[in-house]
PDB file of C-alpha atoms in Angstrom:
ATOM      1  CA  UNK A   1       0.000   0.000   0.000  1.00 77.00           C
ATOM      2  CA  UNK A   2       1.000   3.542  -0.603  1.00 85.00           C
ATOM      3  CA  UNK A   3       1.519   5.515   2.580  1.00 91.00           C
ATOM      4  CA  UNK A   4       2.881   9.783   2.375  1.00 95.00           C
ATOM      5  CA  UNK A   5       4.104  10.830   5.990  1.00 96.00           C
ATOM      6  CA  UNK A   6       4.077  14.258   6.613  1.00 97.00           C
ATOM      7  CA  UNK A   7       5.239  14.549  10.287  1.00 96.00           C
ATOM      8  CA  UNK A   8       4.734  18.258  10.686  1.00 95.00           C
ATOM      9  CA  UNK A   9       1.390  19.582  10.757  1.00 95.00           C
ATOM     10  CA  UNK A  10       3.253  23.461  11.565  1.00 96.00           C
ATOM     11  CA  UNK A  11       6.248  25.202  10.769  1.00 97.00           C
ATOM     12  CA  UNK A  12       7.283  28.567  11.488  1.00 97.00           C
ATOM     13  CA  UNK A  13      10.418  29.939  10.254  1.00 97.00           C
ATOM     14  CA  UNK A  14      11.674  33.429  10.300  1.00 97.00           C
ATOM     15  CA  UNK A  15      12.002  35.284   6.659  1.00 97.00           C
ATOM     16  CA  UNK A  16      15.518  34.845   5.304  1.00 97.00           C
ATOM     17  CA  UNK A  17      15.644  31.622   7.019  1.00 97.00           C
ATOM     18  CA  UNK A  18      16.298  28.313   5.701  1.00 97.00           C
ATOM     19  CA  UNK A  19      13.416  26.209   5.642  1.00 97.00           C
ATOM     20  CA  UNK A  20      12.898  22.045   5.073  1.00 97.00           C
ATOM     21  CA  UNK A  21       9.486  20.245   4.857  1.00 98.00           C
ATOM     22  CA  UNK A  22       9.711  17.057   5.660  1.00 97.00           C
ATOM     23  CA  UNK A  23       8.225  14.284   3.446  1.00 97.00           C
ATOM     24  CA  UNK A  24       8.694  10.427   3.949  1.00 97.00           C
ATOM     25  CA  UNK A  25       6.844   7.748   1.823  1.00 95.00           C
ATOM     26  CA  UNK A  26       6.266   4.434   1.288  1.00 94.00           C
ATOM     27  CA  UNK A  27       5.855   2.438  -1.479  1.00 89.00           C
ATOM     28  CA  UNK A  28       6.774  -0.937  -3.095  1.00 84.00           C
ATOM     29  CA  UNK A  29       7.435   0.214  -6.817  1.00 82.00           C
ATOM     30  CA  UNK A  30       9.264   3.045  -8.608  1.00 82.00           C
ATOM     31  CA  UNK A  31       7.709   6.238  -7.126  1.00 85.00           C
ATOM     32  CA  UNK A  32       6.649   9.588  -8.437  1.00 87.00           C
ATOM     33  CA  UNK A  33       6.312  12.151  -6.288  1.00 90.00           C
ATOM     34  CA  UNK A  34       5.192  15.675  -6.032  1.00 92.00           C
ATOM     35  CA  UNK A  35       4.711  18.666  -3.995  1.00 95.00           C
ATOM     36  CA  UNK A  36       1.711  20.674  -4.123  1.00 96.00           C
ATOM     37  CA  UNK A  37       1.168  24.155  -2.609  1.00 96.00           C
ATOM     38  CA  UNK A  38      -2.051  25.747  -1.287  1.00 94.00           C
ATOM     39  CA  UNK A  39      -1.800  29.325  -0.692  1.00 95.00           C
ATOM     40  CA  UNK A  40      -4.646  31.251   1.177  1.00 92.00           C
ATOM     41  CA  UNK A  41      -7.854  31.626  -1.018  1.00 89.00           C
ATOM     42  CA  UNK A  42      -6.227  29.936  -3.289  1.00 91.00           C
ATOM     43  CA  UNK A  43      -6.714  26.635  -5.303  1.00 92.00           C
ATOM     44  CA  UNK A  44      -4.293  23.865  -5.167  1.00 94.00           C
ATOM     45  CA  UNK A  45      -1.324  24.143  -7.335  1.00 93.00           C
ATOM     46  CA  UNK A  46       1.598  21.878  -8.594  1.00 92.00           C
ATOM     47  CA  UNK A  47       4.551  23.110  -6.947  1.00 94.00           C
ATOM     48  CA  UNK A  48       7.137  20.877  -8.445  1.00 91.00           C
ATOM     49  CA  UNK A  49       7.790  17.417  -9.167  1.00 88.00           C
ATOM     50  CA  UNK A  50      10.797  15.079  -8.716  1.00 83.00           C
ATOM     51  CA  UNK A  51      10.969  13.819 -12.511  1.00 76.00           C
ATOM     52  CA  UNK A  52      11.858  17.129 -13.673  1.00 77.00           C
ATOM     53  CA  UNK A  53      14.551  17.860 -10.913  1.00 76.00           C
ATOM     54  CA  UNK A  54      13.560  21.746 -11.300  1.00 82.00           C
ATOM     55  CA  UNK A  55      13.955  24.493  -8.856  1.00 84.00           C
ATOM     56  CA  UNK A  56      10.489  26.359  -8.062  1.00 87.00           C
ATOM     57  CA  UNK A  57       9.831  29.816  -6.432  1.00 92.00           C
ATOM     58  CA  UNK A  58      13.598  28.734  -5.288  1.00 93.00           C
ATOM     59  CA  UNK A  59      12.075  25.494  -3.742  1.00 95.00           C
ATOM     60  CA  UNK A  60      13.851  22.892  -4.379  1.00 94.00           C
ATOM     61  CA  UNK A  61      13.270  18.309  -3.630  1.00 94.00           C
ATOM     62  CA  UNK A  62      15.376  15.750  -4.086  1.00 88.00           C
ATOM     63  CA  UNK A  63      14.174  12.470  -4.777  1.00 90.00           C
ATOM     64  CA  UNK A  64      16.040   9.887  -1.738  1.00 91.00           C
ATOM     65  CA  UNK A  65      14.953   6.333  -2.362  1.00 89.00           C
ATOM     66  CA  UNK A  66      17.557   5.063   0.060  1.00 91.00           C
ATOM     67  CA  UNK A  67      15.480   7.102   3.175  1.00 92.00           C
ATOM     68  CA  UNK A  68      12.392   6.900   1.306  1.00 94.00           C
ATOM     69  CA  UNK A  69      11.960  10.453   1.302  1.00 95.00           C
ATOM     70  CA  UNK A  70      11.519  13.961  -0.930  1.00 95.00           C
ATOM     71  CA  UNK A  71      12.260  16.837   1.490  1.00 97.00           C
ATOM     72  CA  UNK A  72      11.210  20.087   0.013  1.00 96.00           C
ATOM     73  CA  UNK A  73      14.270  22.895   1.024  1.00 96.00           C
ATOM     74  CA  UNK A  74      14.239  26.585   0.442  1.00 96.00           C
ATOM     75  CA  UNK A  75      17.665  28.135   1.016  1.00 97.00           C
ATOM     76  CA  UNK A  76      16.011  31.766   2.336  1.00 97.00           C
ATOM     77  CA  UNK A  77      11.939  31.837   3.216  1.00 97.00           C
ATOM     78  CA  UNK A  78       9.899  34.400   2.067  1.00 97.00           C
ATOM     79  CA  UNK A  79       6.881  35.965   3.814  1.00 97.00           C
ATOM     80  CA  UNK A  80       5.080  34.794   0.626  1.00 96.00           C
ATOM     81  CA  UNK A  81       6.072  31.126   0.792  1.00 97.00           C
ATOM     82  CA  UNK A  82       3.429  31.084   3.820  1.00 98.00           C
ATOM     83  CA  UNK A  83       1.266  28.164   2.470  1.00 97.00           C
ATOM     84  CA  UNK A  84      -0.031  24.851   3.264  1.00 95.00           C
ATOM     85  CA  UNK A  85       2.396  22.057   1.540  1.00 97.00           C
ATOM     86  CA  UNK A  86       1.510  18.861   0.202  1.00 96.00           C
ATOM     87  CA  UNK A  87       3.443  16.071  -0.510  1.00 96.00           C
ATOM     88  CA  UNK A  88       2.169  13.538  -3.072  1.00 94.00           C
ATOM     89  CA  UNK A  89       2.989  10.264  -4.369  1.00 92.00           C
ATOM     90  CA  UNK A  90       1.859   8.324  -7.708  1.00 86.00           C
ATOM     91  CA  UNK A  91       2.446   4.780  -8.652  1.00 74.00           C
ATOM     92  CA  UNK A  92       4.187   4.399 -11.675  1.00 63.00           C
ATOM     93  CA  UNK A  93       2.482   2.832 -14.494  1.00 58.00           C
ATOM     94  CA  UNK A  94      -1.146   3.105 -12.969  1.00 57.00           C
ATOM     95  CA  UNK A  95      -4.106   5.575 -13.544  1.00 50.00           C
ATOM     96  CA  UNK A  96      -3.001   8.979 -12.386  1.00 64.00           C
ATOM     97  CA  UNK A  97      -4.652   9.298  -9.184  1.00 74.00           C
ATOM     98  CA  UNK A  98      -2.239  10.001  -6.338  1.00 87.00           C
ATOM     99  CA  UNK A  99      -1.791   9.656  -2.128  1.00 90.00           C
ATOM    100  CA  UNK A 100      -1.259  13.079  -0.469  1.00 93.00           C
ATOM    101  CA  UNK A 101      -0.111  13.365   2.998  1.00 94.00           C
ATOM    102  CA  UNK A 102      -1.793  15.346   5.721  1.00 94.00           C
ATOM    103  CA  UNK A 103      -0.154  18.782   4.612  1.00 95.00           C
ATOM    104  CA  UNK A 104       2.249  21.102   6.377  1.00 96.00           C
ATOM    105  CA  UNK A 105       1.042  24.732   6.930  1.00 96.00           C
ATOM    106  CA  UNK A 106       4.550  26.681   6.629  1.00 98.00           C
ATOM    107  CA  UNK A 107       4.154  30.359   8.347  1.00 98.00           C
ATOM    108  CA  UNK A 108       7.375  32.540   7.778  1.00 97.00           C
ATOM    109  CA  UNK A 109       7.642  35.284   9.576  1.00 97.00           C
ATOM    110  CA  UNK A 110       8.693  38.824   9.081  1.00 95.00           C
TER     111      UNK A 110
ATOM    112  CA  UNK B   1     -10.462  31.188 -19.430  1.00 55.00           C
ATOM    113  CA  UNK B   2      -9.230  27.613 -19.107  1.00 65.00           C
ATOM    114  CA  UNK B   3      -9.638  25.231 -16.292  1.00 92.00           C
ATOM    115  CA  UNK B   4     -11.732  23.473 -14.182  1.00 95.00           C
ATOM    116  CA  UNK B   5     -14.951  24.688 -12.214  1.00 96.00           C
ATOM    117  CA  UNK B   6     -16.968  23.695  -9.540  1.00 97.00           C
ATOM    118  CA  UNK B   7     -20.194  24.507  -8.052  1.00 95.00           C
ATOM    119  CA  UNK B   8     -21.669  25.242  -5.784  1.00 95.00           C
ATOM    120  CA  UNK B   9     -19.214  26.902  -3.516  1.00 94.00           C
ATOM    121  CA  UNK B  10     -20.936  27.080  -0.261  1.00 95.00           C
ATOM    122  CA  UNK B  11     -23.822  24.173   0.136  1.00 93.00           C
ATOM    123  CA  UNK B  12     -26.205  23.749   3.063  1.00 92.00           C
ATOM    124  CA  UNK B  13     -28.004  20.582   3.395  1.00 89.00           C
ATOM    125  CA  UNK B  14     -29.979  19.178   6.107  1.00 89.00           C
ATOM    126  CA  UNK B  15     -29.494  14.876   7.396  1.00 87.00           C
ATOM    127  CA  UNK B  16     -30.497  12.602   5.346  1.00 86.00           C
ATOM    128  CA  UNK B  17     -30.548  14.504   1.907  1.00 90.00           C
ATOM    129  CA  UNK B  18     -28.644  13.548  -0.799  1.00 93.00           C
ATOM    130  CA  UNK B  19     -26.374  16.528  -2.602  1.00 94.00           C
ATOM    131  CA  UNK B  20     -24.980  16.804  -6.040  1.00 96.00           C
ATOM    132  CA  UNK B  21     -21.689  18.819  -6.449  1.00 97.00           C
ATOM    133  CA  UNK B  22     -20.724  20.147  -9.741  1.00 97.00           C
ATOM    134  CA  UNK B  23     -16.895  19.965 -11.409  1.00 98.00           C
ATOM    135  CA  UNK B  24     -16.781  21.054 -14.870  1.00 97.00           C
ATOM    136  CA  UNK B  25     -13.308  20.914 -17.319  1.00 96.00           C
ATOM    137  CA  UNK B  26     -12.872  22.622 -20.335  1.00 95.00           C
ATOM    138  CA  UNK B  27      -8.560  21.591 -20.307  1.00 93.00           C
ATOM    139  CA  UNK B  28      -9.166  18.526 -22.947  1.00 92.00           C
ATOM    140  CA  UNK B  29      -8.246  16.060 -19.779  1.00 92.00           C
ATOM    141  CA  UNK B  30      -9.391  12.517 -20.328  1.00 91.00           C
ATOM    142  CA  UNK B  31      -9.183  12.078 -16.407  1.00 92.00           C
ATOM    143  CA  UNK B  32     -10.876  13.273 -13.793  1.00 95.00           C
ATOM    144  CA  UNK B  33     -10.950  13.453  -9.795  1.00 95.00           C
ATOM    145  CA  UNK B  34     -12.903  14.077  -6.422  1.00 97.00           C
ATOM    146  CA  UNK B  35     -10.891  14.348  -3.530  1.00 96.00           C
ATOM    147  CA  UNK B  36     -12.616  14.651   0.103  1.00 96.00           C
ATOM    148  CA  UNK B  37      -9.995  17.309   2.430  1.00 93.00           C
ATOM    149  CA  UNK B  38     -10.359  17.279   6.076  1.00 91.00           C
ATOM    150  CA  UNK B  39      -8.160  19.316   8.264  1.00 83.00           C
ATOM    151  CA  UNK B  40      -4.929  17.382   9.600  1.00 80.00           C
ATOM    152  CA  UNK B  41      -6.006  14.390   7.221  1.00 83.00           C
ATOM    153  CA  UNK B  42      -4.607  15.956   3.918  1.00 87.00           C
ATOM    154  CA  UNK B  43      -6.568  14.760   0.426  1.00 92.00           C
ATOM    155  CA  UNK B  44      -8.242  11.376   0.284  1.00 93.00           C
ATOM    156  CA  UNK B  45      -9.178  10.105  -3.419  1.00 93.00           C
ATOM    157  CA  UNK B  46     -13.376   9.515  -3.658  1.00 96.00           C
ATOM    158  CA  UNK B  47     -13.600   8.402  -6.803  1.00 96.00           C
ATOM    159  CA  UNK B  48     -11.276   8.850 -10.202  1.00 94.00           C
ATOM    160  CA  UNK B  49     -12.554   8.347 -14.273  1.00 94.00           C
ATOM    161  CA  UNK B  50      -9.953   7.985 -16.555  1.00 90.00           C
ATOM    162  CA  UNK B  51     -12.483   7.930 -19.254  1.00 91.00           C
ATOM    163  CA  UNK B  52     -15.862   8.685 -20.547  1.00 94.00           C
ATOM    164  CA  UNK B  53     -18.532   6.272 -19.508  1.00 95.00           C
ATOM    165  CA  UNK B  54     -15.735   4.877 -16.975  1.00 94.00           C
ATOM    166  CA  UNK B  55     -14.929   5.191 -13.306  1.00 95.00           C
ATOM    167  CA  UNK B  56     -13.180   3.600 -10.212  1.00 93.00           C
ATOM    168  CA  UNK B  57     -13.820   3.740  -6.513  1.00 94.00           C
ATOM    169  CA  UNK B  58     -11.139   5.653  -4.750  1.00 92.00           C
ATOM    170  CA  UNK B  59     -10.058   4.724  -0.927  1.00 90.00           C
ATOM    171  CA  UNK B  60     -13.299   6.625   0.536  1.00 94.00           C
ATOM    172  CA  UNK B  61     -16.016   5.780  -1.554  1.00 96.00           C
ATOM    173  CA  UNK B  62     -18.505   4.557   0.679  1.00 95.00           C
ATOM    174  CA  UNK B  63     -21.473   6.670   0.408  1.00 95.00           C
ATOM    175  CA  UNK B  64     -20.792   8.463  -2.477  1.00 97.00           C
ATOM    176  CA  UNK B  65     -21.653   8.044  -6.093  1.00 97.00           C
ATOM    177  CA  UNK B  66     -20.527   9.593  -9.213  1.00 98.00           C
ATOM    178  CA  UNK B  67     -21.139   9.799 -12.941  1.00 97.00           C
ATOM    179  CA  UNK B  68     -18.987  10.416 -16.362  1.00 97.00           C
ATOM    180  CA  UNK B  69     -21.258  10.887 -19.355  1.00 97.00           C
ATOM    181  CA  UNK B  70     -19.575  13.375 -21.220  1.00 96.00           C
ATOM    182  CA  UNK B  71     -15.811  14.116 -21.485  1.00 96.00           C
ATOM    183  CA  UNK B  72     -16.203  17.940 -19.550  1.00 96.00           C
ATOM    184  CA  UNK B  73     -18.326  16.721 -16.657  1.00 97.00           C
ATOM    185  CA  UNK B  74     -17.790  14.454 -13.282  1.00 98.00           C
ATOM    186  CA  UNK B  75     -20.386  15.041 -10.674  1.00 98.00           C
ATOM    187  CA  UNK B  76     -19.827  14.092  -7.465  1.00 98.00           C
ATOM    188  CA  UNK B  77     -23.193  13.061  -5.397  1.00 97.00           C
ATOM    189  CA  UNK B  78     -22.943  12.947  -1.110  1.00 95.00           C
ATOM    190  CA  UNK B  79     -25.807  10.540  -0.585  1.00 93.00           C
ATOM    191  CA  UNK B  80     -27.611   9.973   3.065  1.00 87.00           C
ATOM    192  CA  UNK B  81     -25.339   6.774   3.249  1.00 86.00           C
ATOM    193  CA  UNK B  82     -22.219   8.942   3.737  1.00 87.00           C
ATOM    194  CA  UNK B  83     -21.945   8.849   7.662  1.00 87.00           C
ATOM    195  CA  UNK B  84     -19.458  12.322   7.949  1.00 89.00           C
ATOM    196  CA  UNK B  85     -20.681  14.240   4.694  1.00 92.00           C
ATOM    197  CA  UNK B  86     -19.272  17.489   5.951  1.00 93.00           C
ATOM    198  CA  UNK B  87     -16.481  18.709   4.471  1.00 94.00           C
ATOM    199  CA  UNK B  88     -14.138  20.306   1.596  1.00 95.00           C
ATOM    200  CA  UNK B  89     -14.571  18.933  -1.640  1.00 97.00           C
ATOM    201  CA  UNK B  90     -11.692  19.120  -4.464  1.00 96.00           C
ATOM    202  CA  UNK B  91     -12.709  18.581  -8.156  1.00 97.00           C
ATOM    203  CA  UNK B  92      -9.229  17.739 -10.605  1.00 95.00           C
ATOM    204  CA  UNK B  93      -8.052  16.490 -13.813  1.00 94.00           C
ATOM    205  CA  UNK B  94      -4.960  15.719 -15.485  1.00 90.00           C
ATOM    206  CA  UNK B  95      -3.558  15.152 -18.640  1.00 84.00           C
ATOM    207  CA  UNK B  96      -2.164  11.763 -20.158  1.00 76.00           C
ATOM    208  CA  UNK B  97       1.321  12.615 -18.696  1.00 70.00           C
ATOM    209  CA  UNK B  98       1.528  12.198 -15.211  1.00 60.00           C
ATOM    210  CA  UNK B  99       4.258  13.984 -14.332  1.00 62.00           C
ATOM    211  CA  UNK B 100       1.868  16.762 -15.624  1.00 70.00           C
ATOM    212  CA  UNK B 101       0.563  16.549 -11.920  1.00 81.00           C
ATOM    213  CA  UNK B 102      -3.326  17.581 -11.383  1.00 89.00           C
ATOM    214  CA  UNK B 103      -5.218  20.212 -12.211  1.00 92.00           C
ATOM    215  CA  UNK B 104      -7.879  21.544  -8.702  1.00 94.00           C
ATOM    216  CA  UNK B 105     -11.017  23.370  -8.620  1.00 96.00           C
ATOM    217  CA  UNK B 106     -11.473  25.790  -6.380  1.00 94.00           C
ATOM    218  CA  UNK B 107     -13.969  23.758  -3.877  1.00 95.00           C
ATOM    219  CA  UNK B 108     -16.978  22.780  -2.657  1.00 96.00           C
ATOM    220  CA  UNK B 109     -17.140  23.101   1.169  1.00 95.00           C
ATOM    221  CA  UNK B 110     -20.292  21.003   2.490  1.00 95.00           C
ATOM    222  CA  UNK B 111     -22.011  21.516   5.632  1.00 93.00           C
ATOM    223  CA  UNK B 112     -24.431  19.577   7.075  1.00 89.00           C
ATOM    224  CA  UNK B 113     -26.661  20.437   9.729  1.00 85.00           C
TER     225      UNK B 113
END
């Protein structure tokens, strides 16, 4: 079974500071994961994705099968990045639905 | 304007009535989602179609029902059967390429008094 572990339901950081989201999954086959963003009235959004190894709104996630996880790391937080974060994992090969965790909601502060 | 909508976005229903919730595409995708969010329990999959006339129970989809006639359209219908109907509902889509991610509405958030 697919299982996304988000252990933080909070974070606060101050702005400028570095800021990690923690994301651990698990999953038998060859994972694709995601990170989605929510920002306040807002719809959900794709924030990035691990296949295409990009850097977003300077967020970046790194793919560790070893640890079974995809931290999502910001170098410097903005007062903008204040969001609620999804992590989300799809099984390769099947239909496209995916498992999300339970979300972190990231505050930075001034 | 491209994208996906759904209506309503406020709904009040009293016990024991069943509700349909609207989600609406006009992005070309051949599937389509409802997701059920609850605070501190993230997104849970209802029900998915991956194509017209075609779709598959999701982890939560006791008490709910669903229907994919045409390509644009995927209602979502909270029947009396669904024991904790209150909540935020989350309409998506995506393209053939997964790595395309989804596509969200904006929500349905359904109370029930």
């Amino acid at each position: 079974a697919q299982r996304v572990t988000q252990p933080e339901k909070l974070l606060s950081v101050f702005k400028g500071a570095p800021v990690e989201l923690k994301c651990n999954y698990s999953y038998s086959g060859s994972p694709e994961l995601f990170w989605y963003v929510q920002y306040s009235r807002q719809r959900l959004q794709l924030l990035l994705r691990h296949i295409s190894r990009e850097s977003i709104k300077g967020f970046t996630a790194d793919l560790n099968k070893g640890e079974t996880s995809f931290h999502l790391k910001k170098p410097f937080a903005q007062e903008e990045d204040s969001a609620m974060y999804y992590c989300a994992l799809g099984a390769s090969g099947s239909a496209r639905q995916l498992t999300f965790g339970s979300g972190t909601q990231l505050t930075v502060l001034p | 304007d491209g994208g996906i909508t759904q209506s309503p976005k406020y709904l009040f229903r009293k016990e024991g009535q069943n509700v349909t919730l609207s989600c609406e595409q006009n992005l070309n995708h051949d599937a389509m989602y409802w997701y059920r969010q609850d605070p501190g329990q993230g997104l849970r999959l209802i029900y998915y179609s991956q194509i017209v006339n075609d779709f598959q129970k999701g982890d939560i989809a006791e008490g709910y029902s669903v229907s994919r006639e045409k390509k644009e359209s995927f209602p979502l219908t909270v029947t009396s059967a669904q024991k904790n109907p209150t909540a935020f509902y989350l309409c998506a889509s995506s393209p053939p390429r997964q790595a395309a991610g989804l596509f969200f509405g904006e929500g349905s958030r359904l109370t029930v008094l």
